[in-house]
Coordinates of C-alpha atoms and ligand atoms in Angstrom, one line a residue:
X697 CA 44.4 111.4 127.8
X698 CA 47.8 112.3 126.7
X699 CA 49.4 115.2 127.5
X700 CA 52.6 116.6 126.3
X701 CA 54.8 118.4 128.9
X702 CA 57.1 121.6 127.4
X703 CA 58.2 123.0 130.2
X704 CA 61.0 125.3 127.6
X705 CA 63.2 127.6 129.2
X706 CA 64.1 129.8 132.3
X707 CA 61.4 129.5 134.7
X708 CA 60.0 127.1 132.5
X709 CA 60.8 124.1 134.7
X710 CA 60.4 125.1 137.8
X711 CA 56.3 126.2 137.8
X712 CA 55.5 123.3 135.2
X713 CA 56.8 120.6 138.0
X714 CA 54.3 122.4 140.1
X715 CA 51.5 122.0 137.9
X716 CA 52.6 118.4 137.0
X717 CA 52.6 118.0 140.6
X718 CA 49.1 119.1 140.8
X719 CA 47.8 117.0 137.9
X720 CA 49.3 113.9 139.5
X721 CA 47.5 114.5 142.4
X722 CA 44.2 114.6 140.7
X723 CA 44.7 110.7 140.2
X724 CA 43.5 111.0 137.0
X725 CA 43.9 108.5 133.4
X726 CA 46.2 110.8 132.2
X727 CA 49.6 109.6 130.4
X728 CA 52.6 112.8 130.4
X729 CA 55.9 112.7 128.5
X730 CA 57.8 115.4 128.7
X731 CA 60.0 117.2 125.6
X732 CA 62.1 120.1 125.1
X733 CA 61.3 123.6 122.9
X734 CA 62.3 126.8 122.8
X735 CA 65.9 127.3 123.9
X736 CA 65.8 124.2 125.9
X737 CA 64.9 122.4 122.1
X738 CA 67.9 124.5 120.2
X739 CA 70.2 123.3 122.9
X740 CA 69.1 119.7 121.9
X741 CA 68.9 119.0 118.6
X742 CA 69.7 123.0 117.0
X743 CA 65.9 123.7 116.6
X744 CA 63.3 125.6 118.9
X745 CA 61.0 123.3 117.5
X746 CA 62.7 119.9 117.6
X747 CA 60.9 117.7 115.1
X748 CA 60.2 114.9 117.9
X749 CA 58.6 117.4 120.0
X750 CA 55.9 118.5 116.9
X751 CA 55.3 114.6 116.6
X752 CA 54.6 114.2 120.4
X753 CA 52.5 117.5 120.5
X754 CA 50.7 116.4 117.6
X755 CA 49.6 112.6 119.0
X756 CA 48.6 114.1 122.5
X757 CA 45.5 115.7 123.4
X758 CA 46.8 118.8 124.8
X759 CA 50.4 120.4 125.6
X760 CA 51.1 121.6 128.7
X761 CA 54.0 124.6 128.3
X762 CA 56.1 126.6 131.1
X763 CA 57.8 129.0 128.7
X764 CA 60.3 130.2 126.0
X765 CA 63.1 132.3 126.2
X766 CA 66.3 133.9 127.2
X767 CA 68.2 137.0 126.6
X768 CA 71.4 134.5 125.4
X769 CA 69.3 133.6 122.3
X770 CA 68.7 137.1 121.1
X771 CA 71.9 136.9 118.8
X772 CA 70.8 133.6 116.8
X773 CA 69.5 134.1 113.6
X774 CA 65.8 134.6 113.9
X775 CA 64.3 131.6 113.1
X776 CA 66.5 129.5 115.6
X777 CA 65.1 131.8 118.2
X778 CA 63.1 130.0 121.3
X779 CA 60.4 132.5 120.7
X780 CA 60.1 130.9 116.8
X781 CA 59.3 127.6 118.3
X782 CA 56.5 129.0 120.1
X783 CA 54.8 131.0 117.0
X784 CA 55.5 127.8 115.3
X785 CA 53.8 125.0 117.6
X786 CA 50.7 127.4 117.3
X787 CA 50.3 127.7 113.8
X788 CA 51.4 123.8 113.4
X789 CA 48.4 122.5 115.9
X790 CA 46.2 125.5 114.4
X791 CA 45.7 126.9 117.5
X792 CA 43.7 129.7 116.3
X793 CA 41.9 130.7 119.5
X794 CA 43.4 131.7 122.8
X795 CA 41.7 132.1 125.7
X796 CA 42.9 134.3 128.9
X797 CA 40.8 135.0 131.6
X798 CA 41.8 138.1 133.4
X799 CA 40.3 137.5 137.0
X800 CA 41.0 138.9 140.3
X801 CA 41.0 137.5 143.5
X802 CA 39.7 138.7 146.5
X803 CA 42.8 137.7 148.4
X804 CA 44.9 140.2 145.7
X805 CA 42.7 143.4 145.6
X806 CA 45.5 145.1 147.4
X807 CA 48.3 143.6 145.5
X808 CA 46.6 145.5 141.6
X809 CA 48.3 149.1 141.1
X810 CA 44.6 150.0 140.7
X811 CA 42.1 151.3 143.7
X812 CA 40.7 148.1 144.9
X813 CA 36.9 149.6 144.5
X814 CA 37.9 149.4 140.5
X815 CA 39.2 146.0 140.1
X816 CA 37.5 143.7 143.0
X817 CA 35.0 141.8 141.7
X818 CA 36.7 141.4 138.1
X819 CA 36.3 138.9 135.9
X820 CA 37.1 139.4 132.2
X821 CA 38.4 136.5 129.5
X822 CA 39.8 138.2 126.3
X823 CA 39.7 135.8 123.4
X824 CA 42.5 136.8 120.8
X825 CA 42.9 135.7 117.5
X826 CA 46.1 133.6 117.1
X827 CA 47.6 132.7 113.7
X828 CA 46.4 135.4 111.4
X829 CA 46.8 139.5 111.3
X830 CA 49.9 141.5 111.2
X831 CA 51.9 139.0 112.6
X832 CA 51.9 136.3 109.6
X833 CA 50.5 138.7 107.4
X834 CA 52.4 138.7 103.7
X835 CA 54.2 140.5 102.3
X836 CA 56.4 141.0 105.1
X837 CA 60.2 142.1 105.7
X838 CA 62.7 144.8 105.4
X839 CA 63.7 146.3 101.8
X840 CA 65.8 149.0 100.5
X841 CA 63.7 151.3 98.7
X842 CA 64.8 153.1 95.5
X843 CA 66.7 155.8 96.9
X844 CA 68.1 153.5 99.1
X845 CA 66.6 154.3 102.3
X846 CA 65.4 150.9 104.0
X847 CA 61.8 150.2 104.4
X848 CA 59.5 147.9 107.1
X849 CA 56.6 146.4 106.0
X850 CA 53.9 144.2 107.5
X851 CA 50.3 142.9 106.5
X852 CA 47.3 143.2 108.2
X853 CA 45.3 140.5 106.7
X854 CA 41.8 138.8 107.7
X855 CA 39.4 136.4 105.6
X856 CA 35.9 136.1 106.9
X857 CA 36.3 132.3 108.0
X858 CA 39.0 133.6 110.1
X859 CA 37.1 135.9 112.0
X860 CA 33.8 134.0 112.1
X861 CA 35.5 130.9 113.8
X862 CA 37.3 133.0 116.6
X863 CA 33.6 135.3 117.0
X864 CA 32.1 131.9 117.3
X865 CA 34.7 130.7 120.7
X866 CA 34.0 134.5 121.8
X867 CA 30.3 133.9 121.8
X868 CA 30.1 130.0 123.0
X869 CA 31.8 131.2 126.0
X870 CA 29.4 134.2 126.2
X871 CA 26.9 132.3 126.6
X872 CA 28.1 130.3 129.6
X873 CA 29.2 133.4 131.3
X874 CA 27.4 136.8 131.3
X875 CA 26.0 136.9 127.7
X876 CA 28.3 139.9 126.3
X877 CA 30.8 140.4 123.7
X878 CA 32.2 143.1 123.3
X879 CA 34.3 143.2 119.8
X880 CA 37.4 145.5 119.7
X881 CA 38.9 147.1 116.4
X882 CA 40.1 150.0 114.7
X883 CA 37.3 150.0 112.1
X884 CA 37.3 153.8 111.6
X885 CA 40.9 153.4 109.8
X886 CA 41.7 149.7 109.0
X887 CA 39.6 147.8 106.1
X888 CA 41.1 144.2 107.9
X889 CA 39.4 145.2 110.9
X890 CA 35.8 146.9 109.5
X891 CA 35.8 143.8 107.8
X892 CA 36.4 142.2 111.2
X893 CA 33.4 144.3 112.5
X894 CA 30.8 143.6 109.9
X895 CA 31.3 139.6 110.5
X896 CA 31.1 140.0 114.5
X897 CA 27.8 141.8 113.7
X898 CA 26.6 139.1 110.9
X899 CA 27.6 136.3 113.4
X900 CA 25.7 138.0 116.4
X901 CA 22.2 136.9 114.4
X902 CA 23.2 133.7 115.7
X903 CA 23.4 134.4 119.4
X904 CA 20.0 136.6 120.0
X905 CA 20.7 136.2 124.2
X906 CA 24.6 137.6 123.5
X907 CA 24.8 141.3 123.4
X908 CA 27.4 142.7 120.7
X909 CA 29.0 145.7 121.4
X910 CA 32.0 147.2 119.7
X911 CA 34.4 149.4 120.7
X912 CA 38.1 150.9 119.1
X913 CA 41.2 149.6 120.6
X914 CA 42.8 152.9 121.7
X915 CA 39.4 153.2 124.0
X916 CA 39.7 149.6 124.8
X917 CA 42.8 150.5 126.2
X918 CA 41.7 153.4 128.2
X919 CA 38.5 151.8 129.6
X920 CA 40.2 148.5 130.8
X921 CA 41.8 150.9 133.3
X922 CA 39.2 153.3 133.8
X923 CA 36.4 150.4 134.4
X924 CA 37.3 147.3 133.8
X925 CA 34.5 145.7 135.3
X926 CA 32.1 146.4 132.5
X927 CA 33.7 143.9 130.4
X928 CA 32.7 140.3 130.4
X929 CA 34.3 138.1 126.8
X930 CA 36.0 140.3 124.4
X931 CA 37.3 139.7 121.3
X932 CA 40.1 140.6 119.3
X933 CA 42.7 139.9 116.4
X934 CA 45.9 139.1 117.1
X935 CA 47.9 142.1 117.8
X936 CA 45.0 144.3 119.6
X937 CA 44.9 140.2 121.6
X938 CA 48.5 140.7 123.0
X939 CA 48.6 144.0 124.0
X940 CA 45.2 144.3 125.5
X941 CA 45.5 140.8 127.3
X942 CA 48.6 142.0 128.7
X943 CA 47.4 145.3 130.1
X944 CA 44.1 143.2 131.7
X945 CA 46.9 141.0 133.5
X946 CA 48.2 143.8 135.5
X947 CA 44.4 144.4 136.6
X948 CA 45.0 141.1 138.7
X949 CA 48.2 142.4 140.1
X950 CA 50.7 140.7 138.2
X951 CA 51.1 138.4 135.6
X952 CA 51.9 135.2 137.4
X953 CA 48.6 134.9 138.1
X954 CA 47.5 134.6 134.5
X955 CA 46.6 131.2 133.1
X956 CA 45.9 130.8 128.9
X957 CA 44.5 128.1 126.8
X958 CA 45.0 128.1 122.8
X959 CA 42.5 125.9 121.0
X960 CA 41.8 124.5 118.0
X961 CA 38.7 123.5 116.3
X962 CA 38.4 120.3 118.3
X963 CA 39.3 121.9 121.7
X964 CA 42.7 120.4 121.2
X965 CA 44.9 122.9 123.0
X966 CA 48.3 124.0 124.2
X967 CA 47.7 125.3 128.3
X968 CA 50.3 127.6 129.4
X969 CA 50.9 130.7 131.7
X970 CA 50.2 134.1 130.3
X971 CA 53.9 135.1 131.1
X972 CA 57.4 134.6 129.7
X973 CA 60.2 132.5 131.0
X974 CA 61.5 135.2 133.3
X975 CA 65.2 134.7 132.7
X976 CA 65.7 137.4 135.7
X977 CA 64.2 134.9 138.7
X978 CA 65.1 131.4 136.8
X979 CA 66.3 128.9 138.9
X980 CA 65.6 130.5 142.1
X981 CA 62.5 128.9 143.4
X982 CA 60.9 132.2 144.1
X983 CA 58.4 132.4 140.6
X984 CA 54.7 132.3 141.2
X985 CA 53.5 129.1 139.7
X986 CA 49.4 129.7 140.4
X987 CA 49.2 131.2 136.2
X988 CA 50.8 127.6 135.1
X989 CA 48.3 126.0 137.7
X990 CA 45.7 127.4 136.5
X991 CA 46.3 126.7 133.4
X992 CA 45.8 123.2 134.5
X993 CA 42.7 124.2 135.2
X994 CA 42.0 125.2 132.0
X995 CA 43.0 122.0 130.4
X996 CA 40.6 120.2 132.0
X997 CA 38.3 122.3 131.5
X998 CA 38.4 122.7 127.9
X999 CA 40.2 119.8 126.5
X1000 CA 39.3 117.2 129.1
X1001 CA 35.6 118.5 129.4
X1002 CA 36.2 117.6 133.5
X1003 CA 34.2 120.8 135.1
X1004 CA 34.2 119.6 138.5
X1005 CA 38.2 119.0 138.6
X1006 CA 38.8 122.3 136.8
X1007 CA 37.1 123.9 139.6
X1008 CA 38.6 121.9 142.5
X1009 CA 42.2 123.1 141.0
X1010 CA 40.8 126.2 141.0
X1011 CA 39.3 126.2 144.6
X1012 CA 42.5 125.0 145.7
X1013 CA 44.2 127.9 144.4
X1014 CA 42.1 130.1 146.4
X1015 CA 42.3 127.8 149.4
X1016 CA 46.3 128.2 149.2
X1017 CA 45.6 131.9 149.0
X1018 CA 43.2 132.3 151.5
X1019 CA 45.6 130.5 154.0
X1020 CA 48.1 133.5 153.0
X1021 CA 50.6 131.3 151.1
X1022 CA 52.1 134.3 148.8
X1023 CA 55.2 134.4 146.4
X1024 CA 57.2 137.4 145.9
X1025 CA 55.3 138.9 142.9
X1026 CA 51.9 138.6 145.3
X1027 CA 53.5 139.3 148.8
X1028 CA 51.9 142.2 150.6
X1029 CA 52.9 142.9 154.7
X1030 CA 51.7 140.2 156.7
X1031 CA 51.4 137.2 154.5
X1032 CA 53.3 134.2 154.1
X1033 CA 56.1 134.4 151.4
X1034 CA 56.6 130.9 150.2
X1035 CA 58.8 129.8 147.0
X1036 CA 57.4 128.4 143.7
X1037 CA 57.9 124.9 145.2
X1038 CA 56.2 125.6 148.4
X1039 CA 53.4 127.2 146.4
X1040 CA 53.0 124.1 144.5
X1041 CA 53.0 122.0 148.1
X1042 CA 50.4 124.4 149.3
X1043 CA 47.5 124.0 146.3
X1044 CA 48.5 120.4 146.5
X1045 CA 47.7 120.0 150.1
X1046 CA 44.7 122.3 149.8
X1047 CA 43.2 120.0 147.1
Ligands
LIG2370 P1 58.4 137.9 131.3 O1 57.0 137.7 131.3 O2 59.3 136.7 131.2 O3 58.9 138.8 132.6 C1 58.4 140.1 132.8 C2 58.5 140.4 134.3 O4 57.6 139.6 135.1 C3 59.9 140.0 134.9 O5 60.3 140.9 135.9 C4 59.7 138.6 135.6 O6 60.5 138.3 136.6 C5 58.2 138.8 136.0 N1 57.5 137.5 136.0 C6 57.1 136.8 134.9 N2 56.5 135.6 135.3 C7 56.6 135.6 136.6 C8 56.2 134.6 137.6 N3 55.6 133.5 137.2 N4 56.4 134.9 138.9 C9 57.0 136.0 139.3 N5 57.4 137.0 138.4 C10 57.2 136.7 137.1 O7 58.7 138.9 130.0 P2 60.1 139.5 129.5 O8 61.0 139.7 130.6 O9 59.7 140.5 128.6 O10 60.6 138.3 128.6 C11 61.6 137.3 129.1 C12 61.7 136.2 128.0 O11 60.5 135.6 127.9 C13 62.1 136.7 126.6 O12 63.0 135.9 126.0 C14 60.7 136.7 125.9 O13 60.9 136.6 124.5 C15 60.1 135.5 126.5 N6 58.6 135.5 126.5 C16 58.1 134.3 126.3 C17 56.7 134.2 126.3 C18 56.1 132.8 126.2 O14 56.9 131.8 126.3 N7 54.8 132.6 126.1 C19 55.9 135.3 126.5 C20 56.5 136.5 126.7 C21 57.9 136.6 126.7

């Protein structure tokens, strides 16, 4: 195996050396070489995207990313941006499927926003759509009008290939977990996403154990906080993906617990935590590295097809939190607040 180590910008670095730790002490045939993107790529060679970084990602068999980002990049022109490199890498490797489980631990009931009795127990993985809808839509892009007012515009756009290969991932993984789907759109006023809606239902013929339900984004919204627990895989398009997936991490109590994997059609993919590059705790060894961790977890998982390491990175995960080993975003009274590198010490020792 070869993987392809991003670990980008802010605290990028610091949680990927944890997870690399981890992986190293797996003593597994796997080959890493590390390479910049995002800011990290602009800064050296004037791309967020550096050419040698595609090839690499392109020749390994999965990429293992911290994250992009950082509020000194907001004045470069946009496609110089770190957050370009990122939309970029995806749509290069065709990594049209990504996965984020949204699952709480015990150990954290008290550290969710919600009343424990709602969210202990929860174990939900959203699959979003990742290189179609609004957000590579065409036409695209900001016009003057006739009368000289200036006018937005963006595409919502989805063939039937596109949708059927994502309901397919949403389903497969169905089918090793609790057997539902439930498929989320705005079908009452979109075409793109009735459209998306009569495929989920065509596909479903196909999966006579998985049961199909539907339901519209805005109450998608509402009953991820209302009940949560009544979800098990559901499936989305791109933008419903990131907003939804984003509310289900808060479920778990806070974001740096969120691992993600992006596949492609092979189960080629690009692991990475469900969070940004937190340019507001960079460089002060106090980030939770467990979502980067457990993306590991993922990888191996998925791309690796290794089931019984996946789950001894993720036992030892637990392990490190059942000893009470907590960074800041996790702490609650009487734990043990640790930094990122300590953290990454802990699941290490506990493997
Ligand atoms: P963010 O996810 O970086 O941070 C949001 C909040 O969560 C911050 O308070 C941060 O300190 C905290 N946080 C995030 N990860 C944490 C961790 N592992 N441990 C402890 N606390 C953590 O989102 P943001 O602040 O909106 O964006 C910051 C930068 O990240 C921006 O440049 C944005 O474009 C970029 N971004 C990148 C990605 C990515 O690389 N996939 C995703 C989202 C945002």
């Amino acid at each position: 195996m070869k993987i392809a180590v991003l670990p980008g910008d802010g605290i990028g670095p610091e949680i990927v050396a944890q997870a690399v730790k981890v992986l190293n002490a797996l003593n597994l045939d796997i080959s890493m070489t590390e390479a910049p993107i995002g800011g990290a790529g602009y800064e050296a060679s004037g791309d967020p995207l550096p050419d040698a970084t595609l090839k690499l990602a392109k020749e390994s068999d999965a990429v293992l990313l911290g994250a992009v980002g950082d509020w000194k990049y907001d004045k470069l022109e946009r496609h110089l941006r770190p957050e370009r490199g990122l939309l970029r890498i995806r749509k290069e490797l065709n990594l049209f499927a990504n996965l984020r489980p949204a699952l709480l631990y015990p150990e954290l009931a008290s550290a969710s926003t919600l009343k424990p009795e709602v969210v202990s127990g929860l174990d939900i993985m959203i699959v979003r759509e990742l290189t179609g809808d609004i957000y590579f839509g065409q036409p695209r892009g900001i016009s003057k009008l006739e009368n000289g007012e200036r006018e937005g515009v963006n595409t919502m756009r989805y063939n039937e290939s596109e949708i059927r290969r994502i309901g397919r991932v949403a389903f497969d993984i169905a089918m090793k977990r609790n057997k539902k789907v439930c498929s989320v759109d705005k079908a009452n006023v979109l075409e793109a996403t009735e459209l998306w809606r009569q495929v989920m239902i065509e596909l479903s013929a196909e999966y006579p154990d998985v049961e199909l339900s539907h339901m519209y984004v805005d109450n998608a919204a509402m009953q991820l906080i209302r009940a949560p627990k009544q979800f098990d895989v559901m499936v989305t398009g791109n933008i419903f993906g990131d907003i939804l997936s984003d509310e289900a991490s808060m479920l778990t109590g806070s974001i740096g617990m969120l691992p993600s994997a992006s596949l492609d059609e092979n189960n080629k993919g690009m692991y990475e935590p469900s969070h940004g590059s937190a340019p507001d705790i960079a460089g002060k060894d106090i980030a939770n590295p467990l979502a980067t961790i457990l993306s590991v977890a993922m990888m191996l998982r998925y791309t690796v097809n290794d089931e019984a390491n996946a789950q001894r990175v993720e036992n030892a995960v637990k392990n490190a939190l059942a000893q009470g080993y907590r960074t800041a975003d996790i702490w609650t009274e009487g734990s043990n607040k640790v930094g990122c590198n300590a953290m990454g010490d802990a699941v290490v020792a506990a493997l």
